[in-house]
Amino acid sequence: MTGPSVAVVRVSDRRRVPWKNGAGVTEEIASGPGSTAGLPLWRISVADLGSTPSVFSAFEGIDRIFTVVGDHGVTLDWESRSETVTPWRPRKFDGAQAPRCTPEGATRALNVMAPTPEVGATVEPVDLGACPVTSQPDEVTALFVRCGTAVAASHRAAAGDCIVVRHDEVTLRGSARGLVIRIRTPKSHNPD
């Protein structure tokens, strides 16, 4: 394994990158490893959705797990349907579908992008005070902290921070509530 298995990514550490379609900006939390197309195999990021409508970028062959992490929900409009997404409720959809997003007010969203069926990704609400989370050696586990604090090994994270554990068994404890992200990559992409 190369590098530390546990890292805390704070808001100030996030790399700002433009959306693929240029309609907005996202802040990258973690990604990896490279795919055959030279792009990250998977990515976790937080997008600033603002308060005005926008259209998402299309990502062919990618599953998007979209979770509003700001104060206001959004309405997603596809050609054939419309859906209201409330804060802190993960919503998975085909990344090739690029809905129009209309926020109810200024807000942000956590996006987990991974190719299907090559990579398995899940996002679930978690309350560490009620039940600690243990990462697994065959996955990347991340905890996006909504409120409270989380501790993993000697690392501590507060609201807005994200703890990322890469291919190691580590127990995350504390008072934090937020989202736990689990990404399982093919063995060919895992460290030895």
Short mmCIF file of N, CA and C in Angstrom, two decimals:
data_model
loop_
_atom_site.label_atom_id
_atom_site.label_comp_id
_atom_site.label_asym_id
_atom_site.label_seq_id
_atom_site.Cartn_x
_atom_site.Cartn_y
_atom_site.Cartn_z
N MET A 1 0.85 -1.18 0.00
CA MET A 1 0.00 0.00 0.00
C MET A 1 0.89 1.24 0.00
N THR A 2 0.54 2.23 -0.78
CA THR A 2 1.33 3.46 -0.84
C THR A 2 0.59 4.57 -0.12
N GLY A 3 1.31 5.36 0.68
CA GLY A 3 0.69 6.49 1.37
C GLY A 3 -0.15 6.04 2.55
N PRO A 4 -0.60 7.01 3.35
CA PRO A 4 -1.41 6.68 4.52
C PRO A 4 -2.78 6.15 4.13
N SER A 5 -3.31 5.25 4.96
CA SER A 5 -4.62 4.67 4.64
C SER A 5 -5.76 5.56 5.12
N VAL A 6 -5.49 6.48 6.07
CA VAL A 6 -6.52 7.37 6.61
C VAL A 6 -6.12 8.82 6.38
N ALA A 7 -7.06 9.61 5.87
CA ALA A 7 -6.80 11.04 5.68
C ALA A 7 -8.07 11.82 5.98
N VAL A 8 -7.88 13.03 6.48
CA VAL A 8 -9.01 13.95 6.68
C VAL A 8 -8.91 15.02 5.60
N VAL A 9 -9.98 15.14 4.82
CA VAL A 9 -10.04 16.16 3.77
C VAL A 9 -10.94 17.28 4.29
N ARG A 10 -10.32 18.42 4.56
CA ARG A 10 -11.08 19.56 5.06
C ARG A 10 -11.57 20.41 3.88
N VAL A 11 -12.51 21.30 4.15
CA VAL A 11 -13.07 22.14 3.08
C VAL A 11 -11.95 22.86 2.33
N SER A 12 -10.96 23.36 3.06
CA SER A 12 -9.87 24.11 2.43
C SER A 12 -8.94 23.23 1.60
N ASP A 13 -9.02 21.90 1.77
CA ASP A 13 -8.17 20.96 1.03
C ASP A 13 -8.76 20.56 -0.32
N ARG A 14 -10.04 20.83 -0.52
CA ARG A 14 -10.71 20.36 -1.73
C ARG A 14 -10.21 21.10 -2.97
N ARG A 15 -9.99 20.33 -4.04
CA ARG A 15 -9.55 20.91 -5.31
C ARG A 15 -10.78 21.30 -6.12
N ARG A 16 -10.86 22.59 -6.50
CA ARG A 16 -12.00 23.08 -7.28
C ARG A 16 -11.79 22.81 -8.75
N VAL A 17 -12.78 22.15 -9.38
CA VAL A 17 -12.70 21.85 -10.80
C VAL A 17 -14.03 22.20 -11.46
N PRO A 18 -14.00 22.66 -12.71
CA PRO A 18 -15.26 22.99 -13.40
C PRO A 18 -16.03 21.72 -13.74
N TRP A 19 -17.36 21.87 -13.81
CA TRP A 19 -18.18 20.76 -14.29
C TRP A 19 -17.77 20.43 -15.71
N LYS A 20 -18.01 19.21 -16.11
CA LYS A 20 -17.70 18.77 -17.48
C LYS A 20 -18.36 19.67 -18.52
N ASN A 21 -19.59 20.13 -18.25
CA ASN A 21 -20.31 20.98 -19.22
C ASN A 21 -20.06 22.47 -18.98
N GLY A 22 -19.24 22.81 -17.99
CA GLY A 22 -18.90 24.21 -17.72
C GLY A 22 -19.96 25.01 -17.00
N ALA A 23 -21.06 24.34 -16.58
CA ALA A 23 -22.18 25.06 -15.97
C ALA A 23 -22.01 25.32 -14.47
N GLY A 24 -20.94 24.86 -13.88
CA GLY A 24 -20.74 25.07 -12.45
C GLY A 24 -19.36 24.60 -12.02
N VAL A 25 -19.17 24.51 -10.69
CA VAL A 25 -17.88 24.11 -10.12
C VAL A 25 -18.14 23.05 -9.06
N THR A 26 -17.23 22.07 -8.98
CA THR A 26 -17.30 21.07 -7.93
C THR A 26 -15.99 21.06 -7.17
N GLU A 27 -16.03 20.61 -5.93
CA GLU A 27 -14.83 20.52 -5.09
C GLU A 27 -14.55 19.05 -4.85
N GLU A 28 -13.44 18.57 -5.37
CA GLU A 28 -13.09 17.15 -5.27
C GLU A 28 -12.60 16.80 -3.87
N ILE A 29 -13.19 15.75 -3.30
CA ILE A 29 -12.78 15.24 -1.99
C ILE A 29 -11.78 14.10 -2.17
N ALA A 30 -12.12 13.13 -3.01
CA ALA A 30 -11.24 11.98 -3.25
C ALA A 30 -11.59 11.39 -4.60
N SER A 31 -10.59 10.73 -5.21
CA SER A 31 -10.82 10.03 -6.47
C SER A 31 -9.77 8.95 -6.62
N GLY A 32 -10.00 8.07 -7.58
CA GLY A 32 -8.95 7.11 -7.85
C GLY A 32 -9.47 5.78 -8.29
N PRO A 33 -8.60 4.92 -8.66
CA PRO A 33 -7.37 5.28 -9.37
C PRO A 33 -7.71 5.61 -10.81
N GLY A 34 -6.73 5.80 -11.68
CA GLY A 34 -7.02 6.14 -13.07
C GLY A 34 -7.66 5.01 -13.84
N SER A 35 -8.53 5.34 -14.77
CA SER A 35 -9.16 4.34 -15.63
C SER A 35 -8.43 4.30 -16.96
N THR A 36 -8.87 3.44 -17.87
CA THR A 36 -8.22 3.34 -19.17
C THR A 36 -8.38 4.61 -19.99
N ALA A 37 -9.41 5.41 -19.68
CA ALA A 37 -9.62 6.67 -20.40
C ALA A 37 -8.80 7.82 -19.81
N GLY A 38 -8.00 7.53 -18.77
CA GLY A 38 -7.18 8.57 -18.15
C GLY A 38 -7.92 9.39 -17.12
N LEU A 39 -9.19 9.08 -16.89
CA LEU A 39 -9.99 9.78 -15.89
C LEU A 39 -10.03 8.96 -14.61
N PRO A 40 -10.38 9.56 -13.47
CA PRO A 40 -10.50 8.77 -12.24
C PRO A 40 -11.56 7.68 -12.41
N LEU A 41 -11.29 6.50 -11.85
CA LEU A 41 -12.26 5.41 -11.90
C LEU A 41 -13.51 5.77 -11.11
N TRP A 42 -13.33 6.49 -10.00
CA TRP A 42 -14.45 6.96 -9.18
C TRP A 42 -14.09 8.32 -8.60
N ARG A 43 -15.11 9.05 -8.14
CA ARG A 43 -14.86 10.37 -7.57
C ARG A 43 -15.92 10.72 -6.54
N ILE A 44 -15.48 11.37 -5.46
CA ILE A 44 -16.37 11.94 -4.45
C ILE A 44 -16.14 13.44 -4.48
N SER A 45 -17.21 14.22 -4.63
CA SER A 45 -17.05 15.68 -4.69
C SER A 45 -18.28 16.37 -4.16
N VAL A 46 -18.13 17.66 -3.88
CA VAL A 46 -19.25 18.50 -3.42
C VAL A 46 -19.41 19.62 -4.43
N ALA A 47 -20.61 19.70 -5.02
CA ALA A 47 -20.90 20.72 -6.02
C ALA A 47 -21.67 21.87 -5.39
N ASP A 48 -21.31 23.08 -5.77
CA ASP A 48 -22.06 24.26 -5.37
C ASP A 48 -23.19 24.43 -6.39
N LEU A 49 -24.43 24.21 -5.95
CA LEU A 49 -25.58 24.31 -6.86
C LEU A 49 -26.15 25.72 -6.93
N GLY A 50 -25.72 26.59 -6.01
CA GLY A 50 -26.24 27.96 -6.00
C GLY A 50 -27.74 27.98 -5.74
N SER A 51 -28.40 28.98 -6.28
CA SER A 51 -29.85 29.13 -6.07
C SER A 51 -30.61 29.24 -7.40
N THR A 52 -29.89 29.15 -8.52
CA THR A 52 -30.54 29.27 -9.83
C THR A 52 -30.47 27.93 -10.57
N PRO A 53 -31.39 27.68 -11.48
CA PRO A 53 -31.40 26.40 -12.21
C PRO A 53 -30.12 26.18 -13.02
N SER A 54 -29.75 24.90 -13.14
CA SER A 54 -28.60 24.51 -13.95
C SER A 54 -28.90 23.14 -14.55
N VAL A 55 -28.08 22.72 -15.48
CA VAL A 55 -28.22 21.39 -16.08
C VAL A 55 -26.96 20.60 -15.74
N PHE A 56 -27.14 19.37 -15.24
CA PHE A 56 -26.00 18.54 -14.88
C PHE A 56 -25.26 18.07 -16.13
N SER A 57 -23.98 17.74 -15.95
CA SER A 57 -23.18 17.12 -17.00
C SER A 57 -23.61 15.67 -17.17
N ALA A 58 -23.52 15.17 -18.39
CA ALA A 58 -23.83 13.77 -18.66
C ALA A 58 -22.55 12.94 -18.58
N PHE A 59 -22.64 11.78 -17.91
CA PHE A 59 -21.51 10.86 -17.79
C PHE A 59 -21.98 9.47 -18.22
N GLU A 60 -21.67 9.10 -19.44
CA GLU A 60 -22.07 7.81 -20.00
C GLU A 60 -21.39 6.68 -19.23
N GLY A 61 -22.15 5.63 -18.87
CA GLY A 61 -21.59 4.47 -18.18
C GLY A 61 -21.27 4.68 -16.72
N ILE A 62 -21.74 5.80 -16.15
CA ILE A 62 -21.44 6.14 -14.76
C ILE A 62 -22.73 6.20 -13.95
N ASP A 63 -22.69 5.63 -12.74
CA ASP A 63 -23.78 5.82 -11.79
C ASP A 63 -23.45 7.06 -10.96
N ARG A 64 -24.45 7.88 -10.73
CA ARG A 64 -24.29 9.07 -9.88
C ARG A 64 -25.16 8.86 -8.64
N ILE A 65 -24.54 9.00 -7.46
CA ILE A 65 -25.32 9.03 -6.22
C ILE A 65 -25.27 10.48 -5.75
N PHE A 66 -26.42 11.11 -5.78
CA PHE A 66 -26.58 12.54 -5.55
C PHE A 66 -27.25 12.76 -4.20
N THR A 67 -26.62 13.55 -3.34
CA THR A 67 -27.19 13.84 -2.02
C THR A 67 -27.07 15.32 -1.73
N VAL A 68 -28.20 15.99 -1.53
CA VAL A 68 -28.18 17.40 -1.16
C VAL A 68 -27.61 17.51 0.25
N VAL A 69 -26.56 18.32 0.43
CA VAL A 69 -25.94 18.50 1.75
C VAL A 69 -26.03 19.95 2.21
N GLY A 70 -26.82 20.75 1.51
CA GLY A 70 -27.07 22.13 1.90
C GLY A 70 -28.41 22.24 2.59
N ASP A 71 -28.84 23.46 2.84
CA ASP A 71 -30.08 23.71 3.59
C ASP A 71 -31.35 23.54 2.77
N HIS A 72 -31.24 23.60 1.46
CA HIS A 72 -32.42 23.58 0.61
C HIS A 72 -32.42 22.39 -0.34
N GLY A 73 -33.59 21.80 -0.54
CA GLY A 73 -33.75 20.71 -1.48
C GLY A 73 -33.74 21.22 -2.91
N VAL A 74 -33.86 20.29 -3.85
CA VAL A 74 -33.87 20.64 -5.27
C VAL A 74 -34.94 19.82 -5.99
N THR A 75 -35.31 20.29 -7.16
CA THR A 75 -36.14 19.50 -8.07
C THR A 75 -35.30 19.12 -9.27
N LEU A 76 -35.28 17.82 -9.56
CA LEU A 76 -34.57 17.31 -10.74
C LEU A 76 -35.60 17.01 -11.81
N ASP A 77 -35.38 17.55 -12.99
CA ASP A 77 -36.30 17.34 -14.11
C ASP A 77 -35.60 16.63 -15.25
N TRP A 78 -36.12 15.44 -15.59
CA TRP A 78 -35.69 14.71 -16.77
C TRP A 78 -36.75 14.91 -17.84
N GLU A 79 -36.52 14.39 -19.03
CA GLU A 79 -37.49 14.55 -20.12
C GLU A 79 -38.85 13.96 -19.76
N SER A 80 -38.85 12.83 -19.05
CA SER A 80 -40.10 12.12 -18.80
C SER A 80 -40.61 12.19 -17.37
N ARG A 81 -39.84 12.80 -16.47
CA ARG A 81 -40.28 12.82 -15.07
C ARG A 81 -39.61 13.95 -14.30
N SER A 82 -40.14 14.18 -13.10
CA SER A 82 -39.62 15.21 -12.21
C SER A 82 -39.59 14.63 -10.80
N GLU A 83 -38.59 15.03 -10.01
CA GLU A 83 -38.47 14.49 -8.66
C GLU A 83 -37.91 15.54 -7.72
N THR A 84 -38.52 15.65 -6.54
CA THR A 84 -38.00 16.54 -5.50
C THR A 84 -37.05 15.75 -4.61
N VAL A 85 -35.85 16.28 -4.39
CA VAL A 85 -34.84 15.63 -3.57
C VAL A 85 -34.60 16.50 -2.34
N THR A 86 -34.89 15.93 -1.17
CA THR A 86 -34.72 16.66 0.08
C THR A 86 -33.30 16.47 0.62
N PRO A 87 -32.82 17.38 1.48
CA PRO A 87 -31.46 17.26 2.01
C PRO A 87 -31.22 15.96 2.77
N TRP A 88 -30.01 15.44 2.59
CA TRP A 88 -29.48 14.28 3.31
C TRP A 88 -30.18 12.97 2.98
N ARG A 89 -30.82 12.90 1.80
CA ARG A 89 -31.46 11.67 1.31
C ARG A 89 -30.78 11.27 0.00
N PRO A 90 -29.85 10.30 0.01
CA PRO A 90 -29.15 9.91 -1.21
C PRO A 90 -30.11 9.45 -2.30
N ARG A 91 -29.79 9.83 -3.54
CA ARG A 91 -30.61 9.47 -4.71
C ARG A 91 -29.67 9.02 -5.81
N LYS A 92 -29.81 7.75 -6.23
CA LYS A 92 -28.93 7.18 -7.26
C LYS A 92 -29.64 7.23 -8.61
N PHE A 93 -28.89 7.64 -9.66
CA PHE A 93 -29.44 7.59 -11.01
C PHE A 93 -28.33 7.45 -12.04
N ASP A 94 -28.71 7.10 -13.25
CA ASP A 94 -27.79 6.90 -14.36
C ASP A 94 -27.14 8.24 -14.71
N GLY A 95 -25.81 8.27 -14.65
CA GLY A 95 -25.09 9.51 -14.93
C GLY A 95 -25.22 10.01 -16.35
N ALA A 96 -25.63 9.13 -17.27
CA ALA A 96 -25.83 9.55 -18.65
C ALA A 96 -27.04 10.48 -18.76
N GLN A 97 -27.94 10.37 -17.79
CA GLN A 97 -29.10 11.26 -17.74
C GLN A 97 -28.64 12.57 -17.10
N ALA A 98 -28.88 13.67 -17.76
CA ALA A 98 -28.42 14.97 -17.26
C ALA A 98 -29.64 15.84 -16.95
N PRO A 99 -30.17 15.72 -15.73
CA PRO A 99 -31.38 16.47 -15.41
C PRO A 99 -31.13 17.96 -15.23
N ARG A 100 -32.19 18.71 -15.37
CA ARG A 100 -32.18 20.14 -15.00
C ARG A 100 -32.41 20.16 -13.49
N CYS A 101 -31.62 20.96 -12.79
CA CYS A 101 -31.69 21.04 -11.32
C CYS A 101 -32.17 22.44 -10.92
N THR A 102 -33.28 22.48 -10.17
CA THR A 102 -33.81 23.76 -9.70
C THR A 102 -33.79 23.76 -8.17
N PRO A 103 -32.85 24.49 -7.56
CA PRO A 103 -32.78 24.56 -6.10
C PRO A 103 -33.91 25.40 -5.51
N GLU A 104 -34.34 25.04 -4.30
CA GLU A 104 -35.33 25.83 -3.57
C GLU A 104 -34.68 27.05 -2.92
N GLY A 105 -33.37 27.06 -2.86
CA GLY A 105 -32.56 28.15 -2.31
C GLY A 105 -31.11 27.74 -2.47
N ALA A 106 -30.17 28.60 -2.11
CA ALA A 106 -28.75 28.29 -2.27
C ALA A 106 -28.42 27.00 -1.53
N THR A 107 -27.77 26.05 -2.23
CA THR A 107 -27.50 24.75 -1.63
C THR A 107 -26.31 24.08 -2.29
N ARG A 108 -25.93 22.93 -1.75
CA ARG A 108 -24.79 22.16 -2.25
C ARG A 108 -25.19 20.69 -2.31
N ALA A 109 -24.40 19.89 -3.04
CA ALA A 109 -24.70 18.46 -3.14
C ALA A 109 -23.42 17.63 -3.19
N LEU A 110 -23.44 16.52 -2.48
CA LEU A 110 -22.38 15.53 -2.55
C LEU A 110 -22.68 14.60 -3.71
N ASN A 111 -21.69 14.39 -4.57
CA ASN A 111 -21.83 13.47 -5.70
C ASN A 111 -20.79 12.37 -5.58
N VAL A 112 -21.25 11.14 -5.72
CA VAL A 112 -20.36 9.99 -5.81
C VAL A 112 -20.56 9.41 -7.20
N MET A 113 -19.48 9.38 -7.99
CA MET A 113 -19.54 8.94 -9.38
C MET A 113 -18.68 7.68 -9.52
N ALA A 114 -19.28 6.62 -10.10
CA ALA A 114 -18.55 5.38 -10.30
C ALA A 114 -19.14 4.63 -11.49
N PRO A 115 -18.28 3.97 -12.28
CA PRO A 115 -18.78 3.25 -13.45
C PRO A 115 -19.53 1.98 -13.05
N THR A 116 -20.54 1.66 -13.81
CA THR A 116 -21.27 0.42 -13.58
C THR A 116 -20.98 -0.53 -14.73
N PRO A 117 -20.88 -1.83 -14.49
CA PRO A 117 -20.93 -2.48 -13.17
C PRO A 117 -19.55 -2.66 -12.56
N GLU A 118 -18.54 -1.98 -13.10
CA GLU A 118 -17.15 -2.19 -12.68
C GLU A 118 -16.91 -1.86 -11.20
N VAL A 119 -17.52 -0.82 -10.70
CA VAL A 119 -17.31 -0.38 -9.33
C VAL A 119 -18.65 -0.32 -8.60
N GLY A 120 -18.67 -0.80 -7.38
CA GLY A 120 -19.89 -0.72 -6.57
C GLY A 120 -19.76 0.42 -5.57
N ALA A 121 -20.73 1.31 -5.54
CA ALA A 121 -20.69 2.44 -4.60
C ALA A 121 -22.03 2.57 -3.90
N THR A 122 -21.98 2.90 -2.61
CA THR A 122 -23.19 3.16 -1.83
C THR A 122 -22.99 4.41 -0.99
N VAL A 123 -24.09 5.09 -0.68
CA VAL A 123 -24.07 6.25 0.21
C VAL A 123 -25.26 6.09 1.15
N GLU A 124 -25.01 6.16 2.46
CA GLU A 124 -26.07 5.99 3.44
C GLU A 124 -25.90 6.99 4.58
N PRO A 125 -27.01 7.50 5.13
CA PRO A 125 -26.93 8.33 6.33
C PRO A 125 -26.39 7.50 7.50
N VAL A 126 -25.65 8.14 8.39
CA VAL A 126 -25.06 7.43 9.52
C VAL A 126 -25.05 8.34 10.75
N ASP A 127 -25.19 7.73 11.91
CA ASP A 127 -25.08 8.40 13.21
C ASP A 127 -24.05 7.62 14.01
N LEU A 128 -22.81 8.11 14.07
CA LEU A 128 -21.75 7.38 14.77
C LEU A 128 -22.04 7.22 16.25
N GLY A 129 -22.78 8.16 16.84
CA GLY A 129 -23.12 8.05 18.26
C GLY A 129 -23.97 6.83 18.55
N ALA A 130 -24.77 6.43 17.57
CA ALA A 130 -25.62 5.25 17.74
C ALA A 130 -24.92 3.98 17.29
N CYS A 131 -24.06 4.10 16.27
CA CYS A 131 -23.41 2.90 15.71
C CYS A 131 -22.12 3.28 15.00
N PRO A 132 -20.96 2.93 15.57
CA PRO A 132 -19.69 3.20 14.87
C PRO A 132 -19.66 2.48 13.52
N VAL A 133 -18.78 2.95 12.64
CA VAL A 133 -18.62 2.37 11.30
C VAL A 133 -17.21 1.82 11.19
N THR A 134 -17.09 0.60 10.65
CA THR A 134 -15.77 0.02 10.43
C THR A 134 -15.54 -0.15 8.93
N SER A 135 -14.45 0.41 8.45
CA SER A 135 -14.11 0.28 7.04
C SER A 135 -13.56 -1.12 6.79
N GLN A 136 -13.50 -1.51 5.51
CA GLN A 136 -13.03 -2.84 5.14
C GLN A 136 -11.83 -2.74 4.20
N PRO A 137 -10.92 -3.73 4.26
CA PRO A 137 -9.73 -3.69 3.41
C PRO A 137 -10.02 -3.74 1.91
N ASP A 138 -11.20 -4.24 1.52
CA ASP A 138 -11.50 -4.36 0.09
C ASP A 138 -12.29 -3.19 -0.46
N GLU A 139 -12.26 -2.05 0.25
CA GLU A 139 -13.02 -0.90 -0.21
C GLU A 139 -12.38 0.41 0.24
N VAL A 140 -12.86 1.49 -0.37
CA VAL A 140 -12.57 2.83 0.12
C VAL A 140 -13.82 3.27 0.88
N THR A 141 -13.63 3.72 2.10
CA THR A 141 -14.74 4.18 2.94
C THR A 141 -14.51 5.65 3.26
N ALA A 142 -15.54 6.45 3.09
CA ALA A 142 -15.43 7.87 3.42
C ALA A 142 -16.61 8.27 4.30
N LEU A 143 -16.37 9.17 5.22
CA LEU A 143 -17.42 9.71 6.07
C LEU A 143 -17.47 11.21 5.87
N PHE A 144 -18.57 11.71 5.31
CA PHE A 144 -18.79 13.14 5.15
C PHE A 144 -19.55 13.61 6.38
N VAL A 145 -18.95 14.49 7.18
CA VAL A 145 -19.50 14.89 8.47
C VAL A 145 -20.49 16.05 8.30
N ARG A 146 -21.72 15.81 8.73
CA ARG A 146 -22.76 16.86 8.72
C ARG A 146 -22.66 17.70 9.99
N CYS A 147 -22.56 17.05 11.13
CA CYS A 147 -22.45 17.74 12.42
C CYS A 147 -21.76 16.81 13.40
N GLY A 148 -21.28 17.37 14.51
CA GLY A 148 -20.55 16.58 15.49
C GLY A 148 -19.12 16.35 15.04
N THR A 149 -18.45 15.39 15.71
CA THR A 149 -17.07 15.07 15.37
C THR A 149 -16.92 13.56 15.17
N ALA A 150 -15.95 13.21 14.35
CA ALA A 150 -15.64 11.81 14.09
C ALA A 150 -14.15 11.60 14.30
N VAL A 151 -13.80 10.41 14.79
CA VAL A 151 -12.41 10.06 15.02
C VAL A 151 -12.12 8.72 14.34
N ALA A 152 -11.01 8.67 13.60
CA ALA A 152 -10.53 7.44 12.97
C ALA A 152 -9.04 7.37 13.23
N ALA A 153 -8.60 6.36 13.99
CA ALA A 153 -7.21 6.27 14.42
C ALA A 153 -6.87 7.57 15.16
N SER A 154 -5.86 8.31 14.72
CA SER A 154 -5.51 9.57 15.40
C SER A 154 -6.07 10.79 14.69
N HIS A 155 -6.96 10.57 13.72
CA HIS A 155 -7.52 11.65 12.92
C HIS A 155 -8.89 12.07 13.44
N ARG A 156 -9.12 13.39 13.45
CA ARG A 156 -10.39 13.94 13.93
C ARG A 156 -11.00 14.83 12.84
N ALA A 157 -12.31 14.69 12.62
CA ALA A 157 -13.00 15.47 11.60
C ALA A 157 -14.22 16.15 12.22
N ALA A 158 -14.51 17.37 11.74
CA ALA A 158 -15.66 18.14 12.21
C ALA A 158 -16.59 18.41 11.03
N ALA A 159 -17.65 19.17 11.28
CA ALA A 159 -18.65 19.45 10.24
C ALA A 159 -18.00 19.99 8.97
N GLY A 160 -18.37 19.42 7.83
CA GLY A 160 -17.82 19.82 6.54
C GLY A 160 -16.61 19.02 6.11
N ASP A 161 -15.94 18.36 7.08
CA ASP A 161 -14.77 17.55 6.77
C ASP A 161 -15.20 16.17 6.27
N CYS A 162 -14.26 15.47 5.68
CA CYS A 162 -14.50 14.10 5.22
C CYS A 162 -13.30 13.24 5.61
N ILE A 163 -13.56 12.13 6.28
CA ILE A 163 -12.51 11.14 6.57
C ILE A 163 -12.54 10.13 5.45
N VAL A 164 -11.38 9.85 4.86
CA VAL A 164 -11.27 8.87 3.78
C VAL A 164 -10.32 7.76 4.22
N VAL A 165 -10.81 6.53 4.21
CA VAL A 165 -10.00 5.35 4.57
C VAL A 165 -9.86 4.50 3.32
N ARG A 166 -8.61 4.28 2.90
CA ARG A 166 -8.36 3.51 1.67
C ARG A 166 -7.82 2.13 2.02
N HIS A 167 -8.65 1.11 1.73
CA HIS A 167 -8.26 -0.30 1.81
C HIS A 167 -7.60 -0.66 3.13
N ASP A 168 -8.29 -0.38 4.22
CA ASP A 168 -7.80 -0.70 5.56
C ASP A 168 -9.00 -0.89 6.48
N GLU A 169 -8.80 -1.61 7.56
CA GLU A 169 -9.87 -1.82 8.54
C GLU A 169 -9.66 -0.84 9.69
N VAL A 170 -10.52 0.18 9.74
CA VAL A 170 -10.42 1.24 10.74
C VAL A 170 -11.83 1.52 11.26
N THR A 171 -11.97 1.69 12.57
CA THR A 171 -13.28 2.00 13.14
C THR A 171 -13.41 3.51 13.30
N LEU A 172 -14.52 4.05 12.78
CA LEU A 172 -14.83 5.47 12.90
C LEU A 172 -15.83 5.62 14.04
N ARG A 173 -15.48 6.47 15.02
CA ARG A 173 -16.31 6.67 16.20
C ARG A 173 -16.54 8.16 16.42
N GLY A 174 -17.43 8.46 17.37
CA GLY A 174 -17.64 9.85 17.75
C GLY A 174 -19.11 10.19 17.78
N SER A 175 -19.38 11.50 17.74
CA SER A 175 -20.76 12.01 17.81
C SER A 175 -21.28 12.41 16.44
N ALA A 176 -20.47 12.22 15.39
CA ALA A 176 -20.81 12.73 14.06
C ALA A 176 -22.05 12.07 13.47
N ARG A 177 -22.81 12.89 12.77
CA ARG A 177 -23.86 12.42 11.89
C ARG A 177 -23.50 12.90 10.49
N GLY A 178 -23.82 12.10 9.50
CA GLY A 178 -23.48 12.48 8.14
C GLY A 178 -23.76 11.37 7.16
N LEU A 179 -22.84 11.17 6.23
CA LEU A 179 -23.02 10.18 5.17
C LEU A 179 -21.80 9.27 5.12
N VAL A 180 -22.03 7.97 5.07
CA VAL A 180 -20.92 7.03 4.88
C VAL A 180 -20.98 6.55 3.43
N ILE A 181 -19.82 6.63 2.78
CA ILE A 181 -19.67 6.26 1.37
C ILE A 181 -18.77 5.04 1.33
N ARG A 182 -19.21 4.01 0.60
CA ARG A 182 -18.39 2.81 0.44
C ARG A 182 -18.21 2.56 -1.06
N ILE A 183 -16.95 2.39 -1.47
CA ILE A 183 -16.63 2.17 -2.87
C ILE A 183 -15.79 0.90 -2.97
N ARG A 184 -16.32 -0.08 -3.71
CA ARG A 184 -15.60 -1.34 -3.93
C ARG A 184 -15.08 -1.35 -5.36
N THR A 185 -13.76 -1.43 -5.49
CA THR A 185 -13.15 -1.43 -6.82
C THR A 185 -12.68 -2.83 -7.17
N PRO A 186 -12.50 -3.12 -8.47
CA PRO A 186 -11.98 -4.42 -8.87
C PRO A 186 -10.59 -4.65 -8.28
N LYS A 187 -10.24 -5.92 -8.02
CA LYS A 187 -8.95 -6.25 -7.42
C LYS A 187 -7.79 -5.69 -8.24
N SER A 188 -7.96 -5.58 -9.55
CA SER A 188 -6.88 -5.07 -10.41
C SER A 188 -6.57 -3.60 -10.11
N HIS A 189 -7.50 -2.90 -9.44
CA HIS A 189 -7.28 -1.48 -9.12
C HIS A 189 -6.93 -1.25 -7.66
N ASN A 190 -6.86 -2.35 -6.87
CA ASN A 190 -6.57 -2.22 -5.44
C ASN A 190 -5.07 -2.32 -5.19
N PRO A 191 -4.59 -1.63 -4.14
CA PRO A 191 -3.17 -1.76 -3.80
C PRO A 191 -2.88 -3.15 -3.26
N ASP A 192 -1.62 -3.57 -3.33
CA ASP A 192 -1.22 -4.91 -2.82
C ASP A 192 -1.23 -4.93 -1.31
#
